[in-house]
Amino acid sequence: MYLIHVLVVLSVTWLVDGQPGKCDQTPAQATVLEPAEDKGIFHLEIQNALIKDDKTYYTPDQTYVLTIYTTIPSRPFRWFMITAEDPDVDKNVFEFSHKNIDVGTLKTLDIDKSRYSETCSSSIENADNSDKTSVEIHWVSPKHSMKNQTVRIRAMVAENNEVWYTGDNLTVVLHKNTEKSPDSPPYLPVKVCNLCSEARYEVIFTGKWSRVAHPRHYPSKPDENGYSHMVGASHAYNYTLWQQGASASEGLQMLAEETDGYLMERAIIADMAERTGTRTLIRGKRRHHPFMSEPSHSLFRVDRFHHLFSIAVGMRPSPDWFLGTSKFELCTKDGWLEESEIPLYPWDAGTMDGVSYESRKTVSTPKDNVGRVEVGSFNKDSPFYQMNLNDLKPFAMLKVRRIDVFPLIGADCSEDEEIETEKEDEAEQETEDQNEEDDEEDPEEPVAAESRIIPKPICPIGEWAPWSPCSTSDGNCGTGFRTRTRERVDRNLFYDYQDNPQAQPLSSNCEGDPDAKLIEYRNCFVDCY
């Protein structure tokens, strides 16, 4: 009865989703059930992994080459097995949970020599009995969503049915590399910016996509290649233009699929607000072959409410790929960021299926979230076939530099924090008073003038400025839109800095009417000649 119970437990454990227990790598043909002493003849090696402080690190969602080889050519191996597993699998079945463990994916390259194991999960084994001096297997590391997952790659090689090996020389333990990817902004977004000033910035997008830098499956008609307008905004912490792992907006979908930023620009303008949403529309020139390497510029403003910026640039041709950065933080503890430059690599909007620049477009069903273009793809039609992100050359460079800083003269930037402090102090005082039976405070005593919170008056709204010239999606002719703005008399919140770069904002001595509309837009048309 006890034996039956144990077998049932092991059977149930074997069927649990994820890593189903420690793989027994004993060769099926072995007549000796214990491995021979590991004398360092056979090795397991991983390429492109980061080695630091005697530890090996992997970058999430990347492809790595695993090689099993012999150091003595006259000592080949006949059989092998390689397994990706969580090191905690060494614990017994009652201590180790197999559920939702991502150990990456092993990929077999030569179906004549290797195959996926039918006895062990996440394992590849020999497909024939020939002598081998080396075998290459690819491993795709766990997704970004996995938190600090450690993975052990364990191999077995057998010279014959009596001599087979495992051990340290055939085992690699990999830890998740928590360092930022090369295209990450230098600072993480912060909820509150305490800088009592505003700043003006220039953002410069310089294309690097070329046949020389990216030769694999480069478009067959390069004269039709191009980037869309650079479209973006300076914005608040709670605003998202686009984000990895989130669904693409209609504006991002149009930009990525059609290199048309019209909807995205309208959405940015509609979300402009004094303390939330967006502040400045970022718009740079579109670039086509042969001028794709020429920079695209734009100016924008930031303040302590709108202290981040995001941009996106569509690529043509592509299924739904784009370049850009999301929630780039400019507010630092040392002041407004002076200058920074990051490389840009393609992102996938998740709305169209396609593996290459010129793939036939089909709608993704269901719609995927925004993610990195499949670098390390095992599809030979992909420009990123079996490639590591560290080996991929940038498709563009994005540079942001600070031009001016404008102190907010007369503005009390710490006012909100002081009010919160006063409220906390009052709540603490009330708690103490409840514990005291004799309260000597005179209830009729007047409140000190400096402790009163006097509401600010409403700013008057100025007249509407003239309508802007008609702006079309391709910069030439056709349907477009024009905008006009008006301002609060006391604060130049949405001034057109590109037309008047010397303009400086006044101090804020009054509150804005939250229902007042500061920007309007309407459709227009430019004749094609």
PDB file of C-alpha atoms in Angstrom, residues 350-351 353 363-369:
ATOM      1  CA  GLY A 350       2.003  43.430 -31.694  1.00  0.00           C
ATOM      2  CA  THR A 351      -0.714  44.280 -34.222  1.00  0.00           C
ATOM      3  CA  ASP A 353       2.328  39.238 -37.934  1.00  0.00           C
ATOM      4  CA  VAL A 363      -3.419  40.919 -38.620  1.00  0.00           C
ATOM      5  CA  SER A 364      -2.284  39.433 -35.295  1.00  0.00           C
ATOM      6  CA  THR A 365      -5.156  37.439 -33.788  1.00  0.00           C
ATOM      7  CA  PRO A 366      -5.354  37.920 -30.916  1.00  0.00           C
ATOM      8  CA  LYS A 367      -3.524  41.231 -30.685  1.00  0.00           C
ATOM      9  CA  ASP A 368      -0.190  40.972 -28.851  1.00  0.00           C
ATOM     10  CA  ASN A 369       1.327  43.483 -26.454  1.00  0.00           C
TER      11      ASN A 369
END
